[in-house]
Coordinates of C-alpha atoms in Angstrom, one line a residue:
X86 CA -13.0 50.9 -1.3
X87 CA -10.4 53.5 -2.9
X88 CA -8.0 53.9 -0.6
X89 CA -8.4 57.5 0.6
X90 CA -4.6 57.7 1.0
X91 CA -4.3 57.9 -2.9
X92 CA -6.7 61.2 -3.0
X93 CA -3.8 64.3 -2.9
X94 CA -2.1 62.2 -5.9
X95 CA -4.8 62.2 -7.5
X96 CA -6.1 65.0 -6.5
X97 CA -3.0 66.7 -8.1
X98 CA -3.5 64.5 -11.5
X99 CA -6.3 66.4 -11.7
X100 CA -5.2 69.8 -11.2
X101 CA -2.6 69.0 -14.0
X102 CA -5.2 68.0 -16.7
X103 CA -6.7 71.4 -16.1
X104 CA -3.3 73.5 -15.5
X105 CA -5.4 74.8 -12.8
X106 CA -3.1 78.4 -11.7
X107 CA -4.2 81.7 -9.6
X108 CA -7.3 83.3 -9.8
X109 CA -9.1 80.1 -11.6
X110 CA -12.8 79.5 -10.4
X111 CA -12.6 75.6 -11.0
X112 CA -16.3 74.0 -10.5
X113 CA -15.7 70.5 -9.1
X114 CA -19.4 68.6 -9.8
X115 CA -20.1 65.1 -9.1
X116 CA -21.8 62.4 -6.6
X117 CA -22.0 62.7 -3.4
X118 CA -20.4 59.5 -2.9
X119 CA -17.1 61.0 -3.9
X120 CA -17.1 63.8 -1.7
X121 CA -14.5 63.9 0.3
X122 CA -12.5 63.4 -2.9
X123 CA -14.2 66.5 -4.5
X124 CA -13.6 68.1 -1.3
X125 CA -9.5 66.7 -2.3
X126 CA -9.5 68.4 -5.2
X127 CA -10.8 71.6 -4.0
X128 CA -7.8 71.8 -1.0
X129 CA -5.4 71.3 -4.1
X130 CA -7.3 73.7 -6.7
X131 CA -6.7 76.4 -3.5
X132 CA -3.7 75.6 -2.4
X133 CA -3.1 76.6 -6.9
X134 CA -4.5 79.8 -5.4
X135 CA -7.4 79.1 -7.2
X136 CA -11.1 79.8 -6.5
X137 CA -12.6 75.8 -6.1
X138 CA -17.1 75.5 -5.7
X139 CA -18.4 72.3 -5.0
X140 CA -22.3 71.0 -6.3
X141 CA -22.6 68.0 -4.8
X142 CA -25.7 65.5 -5.1
X143 CA -26.8 61.4 -4.0
X144 CA -28.2 59.2 -6.0
X145 CA -31.1 58.7 -4.0
X146 CA -31.5 63.0 -5.4
X147 CA -30.7 62.7 -9.0
X148 CA -33.2 59.5 -9.1
X149 CA -36.3 61.1 -7.1
X150 CA -35.3 64.4 -9.3
X151 CA -35.8 63.0 -12.6
X152 CA -38.9 60.6 -11.1
X153 CA -40.6 64.5 -10.4
X154 CA -39.4 66.6 -12.8
X155 CA -41.6 66.8 -15.8
X156 CA -40.0 66.5 -19.6
X157 CA -41.0 69.9 -20.0
X158 CA -39.2 71.2 -17.1
X159 CA -36.2 69.0 -18.5
X160 CA -36.4 70.9 -22.0
X161 CA -36.1 74.0 -20.1
X162 CA -33.0 75.3 -20.1
X163 CA -31.0 75.7 -16.4
X164 CA -30.9 79.4 -15.4
X165 CA -28.2 78.9 -12.7
X166 CA -26.2 76.3 -14.4
X167 CA -25.7 78.9 -17.3
X168 CA -24.3 81.9 -14.4
X169 CA -22.0 79.1 -13.3
X170 CA -20.5 78.0 -16.7
X171 CA -20.2 81.7 -17.5
X172 CA -18.4 82.5 -14.3
X173 CA -15.9 79.4 -13.9
X174 CA -13.0 79.4 -15.9
X175 CA -12.5 75.5 -15.3
X176 CA -15.1 72.2 -14.7
X177 CA -13.8 68.8 -13.2
X178 CA -17.0 66.3 -13.0
X179 CA -16.1 63.2 -11.3
X180 CA -18.5 60.0 -12.0
X181 CA -21.7 62.0 -11.0
X182 CA -24.1 58.6 -10.7
X183 CA -23.2 55.4 -7.8
X184 CA -25.3 53.7 -9.2
X185 CA -25.7 54.6 -13.1
X186 CA -28.0 51.9 -13.5
X187 CA -31.1 53.7 -12.6
X188 CA -30.8 56.0 -16.0
X189 CA -31.9 53.4 -18.2
X190 CA -35.7 54.0 -16.9
X191 CA -35.6 57.9 -17.6
X192 CA -34.7 57.5 -21.9
X193 CA -37.4 60.6 -22.8
X194 CA -36.8 62.2 -20.0
X195 CA -32.6 62.8 -19.8
X196 CA -33.6 63.0 -23.4
X197 CA -35.6 66.3 -22.8
X198 CA -32.8 67.2 -20.6
X199 CA -30.4 66.7 -23.1
X200 CA -31.7 69.0 -25.0
X201 CA -32.4 71.4 -21.7
X202 CA -28.4 71.3 -21.3
X203 CA -27.1 72.2 -25.3
X204 CA -26.1 76.2 -23.7
X205 CA -24.7 74.9 -21.4
X206 CA -22.5 72.5 -23.2
X207 CA -22.5 74.9 -25.5
X208 CA -20.5 77.7 -23.1
X209 CA -17.9 74.5 -22.0
X210 CA -17.3 72.8 -25.0
X211 CA -17.8 75.4 -27.8
X212 CA -15.5 78.0 -29.1
X213 CA -14.0 79.1 -27.2
X214 CA -15.3 77.1 -24.8
X215 CA -13.6 76.7 -21.2
X216 CA -10.7 73.7 -19.8
X217 CA -12.4 70.8 -18.4
X218 CA -11.8 67.3 -17.3
X219 CA -14.5 64.6 -16.9
X220 CA -12.9 61.8 -14.0
X221 CA -14.1 57.8 -13.6
X222 CA -14.9 56.4 -10.5
X223 CA -15.7 53.4 -9.1
X224 CA -18.8 52.2 -6.5
X225 CA -20.2 48.5 -6.1
X226 CA -23.3 50.2 -8.0
X227 CA -21.6 51.4 -10.9
X228 CA -19.8 47.4 -10.6
X229 CA -22.9 46.0 -10.6
X230 CA -24.3 47.0 -13.6
X231 CA -20.9 46.3 -15.3
X232 CA -21.2 43.0 -14.1
X233 CA -17.7 43.2 -12.8
X234 CA -16.0 43.1 -9.2
X235 CA -15.4 46.4 -7.6
X236 CA -11.6 45.8 -6.9
X237 CA -11.4 45.3 -11.5
X238 CA -13.2 48.0 -11.2
X239 CA -11.1 49.7 -9.6
X240 CA -7.5 48.7 -10.6
X241 CA -9.5 50.1 -15.0
X242 CA -10.3 53.5 -13.3
X243 CA -8.1 54.4 -10.7
X244 CA -5.3 52.0 -11.7
X245 CA -5.3 53.4 -15.5
X246 CA -5.2 57.5 -13.3
X247 CA -1.8 55.7 -11.6
X248 CA 0.2 55.4 -14.3
X249 CA 3.4 56.9 -15.9
X250 CA 2.4 60.0 -17.7
X251 CA 6.1 60.5 -19.3
X252 CA 5.4 57.0 -20.7
X253 CA 2.3 57.6 -22.2
X254 CA 3.2 61.2 -23.2
X255 CA 6.3 59.5 -25.3
X256 CA 3.0 57.0 -26.9
X257 CA 1.2 59.8 -28.0
X258 CA 4.1 60.7 -29.6
X259 CA 5.6 58.3 -31.3
X260 CA 1.6 57.7 -32.8
X261 CA 1.1 61.2 -33.3
X262 CA 4.2 61.1 -35.3
X263 CA 3.1 58.3 -37.6
X264 CA -0.1 59.6 -37.8
X265 CA 1.7 62.9 -39.5
X266 CA 1.2 63.7 -42.9
X267 CA -1.6 60.9 -42.9
X268 CA -4.1 60.5 -45.5
X269 CA -5.9 57.1 -45.1
X270 CA -5.7 54.9 -41.8
X271 CA -7.4 51.1 -42.6
X272 CA -8.1 49.2 -39.6
X273 CA -8.7 45.7 -39.1
X274 CA -9.3 43.0 -36.7
X275 CA -10.0 39.2 -36.9
X276 CA -13.6 39.9 -35.7
X277 CA -15.4 41.5 -38.6
X278 CA -13.8 45.0 -38.2
X279 CA -12.4 46.4 -41.9
X280 CA -12.5 49.7 -42.6
X281 CA -11.1 53.3 -43.8
X282 CA -11.5 56.6 -42.8
X283 CA -9.4 59.8 -43.6
X284 CA -7.6 62.5 -41.4
X285 CA -5.8 64.2 -43.8
X286 CA -5.2 67.4 -42.5
X287 CA -6.6 66.5 -39.6
X288 CA -5.6 67.5 -35.9
X289 CA -4.6 65.6 -33.6
X290 CA -5.1 64.8 -30.5
X291 CA -2.5 63.5 -27.5
X292 CA -4.8 62.4 -23.9
X293 CA -2.3 62.1 -22.7
X294 CA -3.1 63.1 -18.9
X295 CA -1.4 67.0 -18.6
X296 CA -2.9 70.3 -20.1
X297 CA 0.0 72.7 -21.9
X298 CA -0.2 75.8 -23.2
X299 CA 0.0 74.1 -26.9
X300 CA -2.9 71.7 -26.4
X301 CA -5.1 75.4 -25.2
X302 CA -3.7 77.8 -28.3
X303 CA -4.9 75.5 -31.0
X304 CA -8.4 74.9 -28.3
X305 CA -7.9 71.7 -27.2
X306 CA -8.8 72.6 -23.8
X307 CA -10.3 69.4 -22.1
X308 CA -9.6 65.3 -21.1
X309 CA -10.5 62.6 -19.3
X310 CA -8.8 60.5 -16.3
X311 CA -8.4 57.9 -16.6
X312 CA -5.7 59.4 -19.8
X313 CA -4.6 57.6 -22.8
X314 CA -5.2 57.9 -26.6
X315 CA -4.1 60.4 -29.7
X316 CA -7.3 61.0 -31.3
X317 CA -8.9 62.6 -34.7
X318 CA -11.7 64.1 -36.3
X319 CA -11.7 62.5 -39.3
X320 CA -12.7 64.5 -42.8
X321 CA -16.7 64.1 -42.7
X322 CA -17.8 62.8 -45.7
X323 CA -15.2 59.9 -46.2
X324 CA -14.9 56.6 -44.6
X325 CA -16.5 53.5 -45.2
X326 CA -17.0 49.9 -43.7
X327 CA -17.9 47.6 -40.5
X328 CA -16.3 48.5 -37.1
X329 CA -17.2 45.1 -34.7
X330 CA -17.7 46.8 -31.0
X331 CA -18.0 43.5 -28.1
X332 CA -19.7 46.1 -25.7
X333 CA -21.3 50.1 -25.5
X334 CA -23.5 51.2 -23.0
X335 CA -26.4 52.9 -24.8
X336 CA -25.6 56.9 -25.1
X337 CA -28.3 59.0 -24.1
X338 CA -29.3 57.3 -20.4
X339 CA -25.3 55.7 -20.2
X340 CA -27.4 53.1 -17.8
X341 CA -28.2 50.1 -20.4
X342 CA -24.9 47.3 -22.0
X343 CA -25.0 46.8 -25.7
X344 CA -23.4 43.8 -26.9
X345 CA -21.4 42.6 -29.8
X346 CA -22.9 45.8 -31.7
X347 CA -21.6 45.5 -35.8
X348 CA -22.0 49.0 -37.7
X349 CA -21.9 50.2 -41.2
X350 CA -20.9 53.1 -42.6
X351 CA -20.3 54.8 -45.9
X352 CA -19.1 58.3 -46.9
X353 CA -18.1 59.1 -43.7
X354 CA -22.1 58.6 -42.6
X355 CA -23.1 55.4 -40.3
X356 CA -26.0 53.3 -41.8
X357 CA -28.6 52.5 -38.6
X358 CA -30.7 50.2 -40.3
X359 CA -27.6 47.9 -41.3
X360 CA -26.7 48.5 -37.5
X361 CA -27.1 45.1 -35.5
X362 CA -26.6 43.9 -32.0
X363 CA -26.4 40.5 -30.2
X364 CA -27.9 42.6 -27.6
X365 CA -30.1 45.1 -26.8
X366 CA -30.6 45.7 -30.3
X367 CA -33.2 47.8 -30.0
X368 CA -31.7 50.3 -27.8
X369 CA -29.2 50.6 -29.9
X370 CA -31.7 52.1 -33.1
X371 CA -33.7 53.9 -30.6
X372 CA -31.6 56.3 -29.4
X373 CA -29.8 56.7 -32.8
X374 CA -32.8 57.6 -34.3
X375 CA -34.2 60.0 -30.9
X376 CA -30.3 61.4 -31.2
X377 CA -31.3 62.2 -35.5
X378 CA -34.3 63.4 -34.3
X379 CA -33.3 65.9 -31.8
X380 CA -30.2 66.8 -34.5
X381 CA -33.0 67.8 -36.7
X382 CA -34.5 69.9 -35.2
X383 CA -31.3 72.1 -34.1
X384 CA -29.5 72.2 -37.4
X385 CA -31.3 70.6 -39.7
X386 CA -29.4 67.4 -40.3
X387 CA -29.0 64.0 -39.3
X388 CA -25.5 64.9 -37.8
X389 CA -25.5 62.0 -35.1
X390 CA -24.4 60.1 -37.9
X391 CA -21.9 62.0 -39.4
X392 CA -17.9 60.2 -38.1
X393 CA -16.5 61.9 -35.6
X394 CA -13.5 60.4 -34.1
X395 CA -10.9 58.1 -34.7
X396 CA -9.3 57.0 -31.7
X397 CA -6.1 55.0 -30.6
X398 CA -5.9 53.0 -27.1
X399 CA -2.8 53.7 -24.9
X400 CA -3.2 52.9 -21.8
X401 CA -1.3 50.5 -20.2
X402 CA -3.4 49.3 -17.1
X403 CA -6.4 49.5 -18.7
X404 CA -6.9 45.6 -20.2
X405 CA -10.6 44.8 -20.9
X406 CA -13.3 46.2 -21.9
X407 CA -16.5 45.8 -19.7
X408 CA -19.2 48.5 -21.4
X409 CA -17.4 52.5 -19.6
X410 CA -16.6 53.6 -22.7
X411 CA -14.5 56.2 -20.1
X412 CA -12.0 53.2 -20.2
X413 CA -12.4 51.8 -22.7
X414 CA -11.6 53.8 -25.6
X415 CA -8.0 53.4 -23.4
X416 CA -7.6 49.9 -24.2
X417 CA -3.9 49.5 -25.4
X418 CA -4.9 47.3 -28.7
X419 CA -8.1 48.8 -29.4
X420 CA -9.2 51.4 -32.0
X421 CA -12.6 54.0 -31.4
X422 CA -14.6 55.4 -33.8
X423 CA -16.8 58.1 -32.6
X424 CA -20.4 59.2 -34.5
X425 CA -21.9 62.7 -34.1
X426 CA -19.9 65.8 -32.3
X427 CA -16.3 66.5 -34.0
X428 CA -16.1 70.6 -33.4
X429 CA -14.6 70.5 -29.7
X430 CA -10.7 68.9 -31.1
X431 CA -10.6 69.8 -35.1
X432 CA -13.9 68.5 -36.9
X433 CA -16.6 70.4 -38.1
X434 CA -19.8 68.2 -36.6
X435 CA -22.5 69.6 -34.4
X436 CA -24.5 67.2 -32.4
X437 CA -26.5 66.2 -29.5
X438 CA -24.9 62.7 -29.8
X439 CA -21.1 61.7 -29.3
X440 CA -21.0 57.5 -29.0
X441 CA -17.4 55.9 -29.3
X442 CA -17.7 52.1 -30.2
X443 CA -15.1 50.6 -29.0
X444 CA -12.6 47.7 -31.3
X445 CA -11.2 44.3 -29.9
X446 CA -7.9 44.6 -28.6
X447 CA -6.5 43.1 -31.6
X448 CA -6.7 45.0 -34.8
X449 CA -3.8 46.5 -37.3
X450 CA -3.5 49.8 -37.9
X451 CA -2.4 50.9 -41.3
X452 CA -1.3 54.0 -42.9
X453 CA -1.1 55.7 -45.9
X454 CA 0.7 58.4 -46.4
X455 CA -0.5 61.7 -49.6
X456 CA 2.6 60.1 -51.5
X457 CA 0.9 56.8 -51.4
X458 CA 3.4 54.5 -49.4
X459 CA 1.9 52.6 -46.2
X460 CA 3.1 51.8 -42.9
X461 CA 1.9 49.5 -40.2
X462 CA 1.0 51.5 -36.8
X463 CA -0.4 47.9 -34.8
X464 CA -0.6 44.8 -35.9
X465 CA -3.0 42.4 -34.1
X466 CA -2.7 45.0 -30.9
X467 CA 0.7 45.5 -30.6
X468 CA 1.7 48.9 -31.0
X469 CA 5.0 49.0 -33.8
X470 CA 8.0 51.1 -32.9

């Protein structure tokens, strides 16, 4: 069980990540398992002069709702939620499922819900967008699904939030200085990862746990807790190679672990027929296929396959992958590449998918600048100064 004595500190971290101001209407959403913490966030919002609105439901209710609703119902735009997100100034979600494994039984319905929620997501994540934060949590059900002891999950998620944000800020600034004016990034590791991406002219985004006026000015309105990465949307038409991801979670349901993923991509486009996995390969392929179908219907092209993000993990506490992408992508010594949507942070691709694939924490990352000279940023998972 997460120690309730740290709730006020965690709630203040949430407020800093959203930069809540007097008069802000803040939607606070999560599962009933985190009800007390959601209320602590609400009190913190009120202390800032804001207007908190809390919504929380149980894991059982979410399961029964998916069982009850038809695909047609779930594809319909949620009218009440549309009204809420249009009125709010900021939005925080604390991990809504106490046992996310239930979602693996509802693949078709979750795809339908993703389509129905798209207009809502556009208001939050599109332009001009809303301030938003997604925060992880730790429960027995989650620990069972990720096959780790609850104490270990708490260390990764909650311990990953209780860090020295001044040090994290310095690490983010160092990485951004090295990447500034870069053209190409080349990443390798002992597991077969070997790819290059073009980041010339693209905005560098620090996920350092604080929403600043400078971030807001460039449209960087969201973040995660735990925080801890620098990320960039690469040029969508360039980038080729192989990435090995020890484990990830199905992007459609977030309820099925996929192990030993080997991705192939060329000219900025994922090659799904050449991608493999040692465990649950059929889930990997099926989700990619379904997301391509959705994007073709919405945008007329397979946007889900476009390279969307290069991220560099910097959280000092998070040291192992478990399949929980929220923490996995922050592992120091790792990088991650996402495919799908990138228009939220400096890219040009809209998609219903944004799927991160995280390397093992032993990468070597070389930066090549416009004038042709090169510099190592990481060597065998160690950040170089």
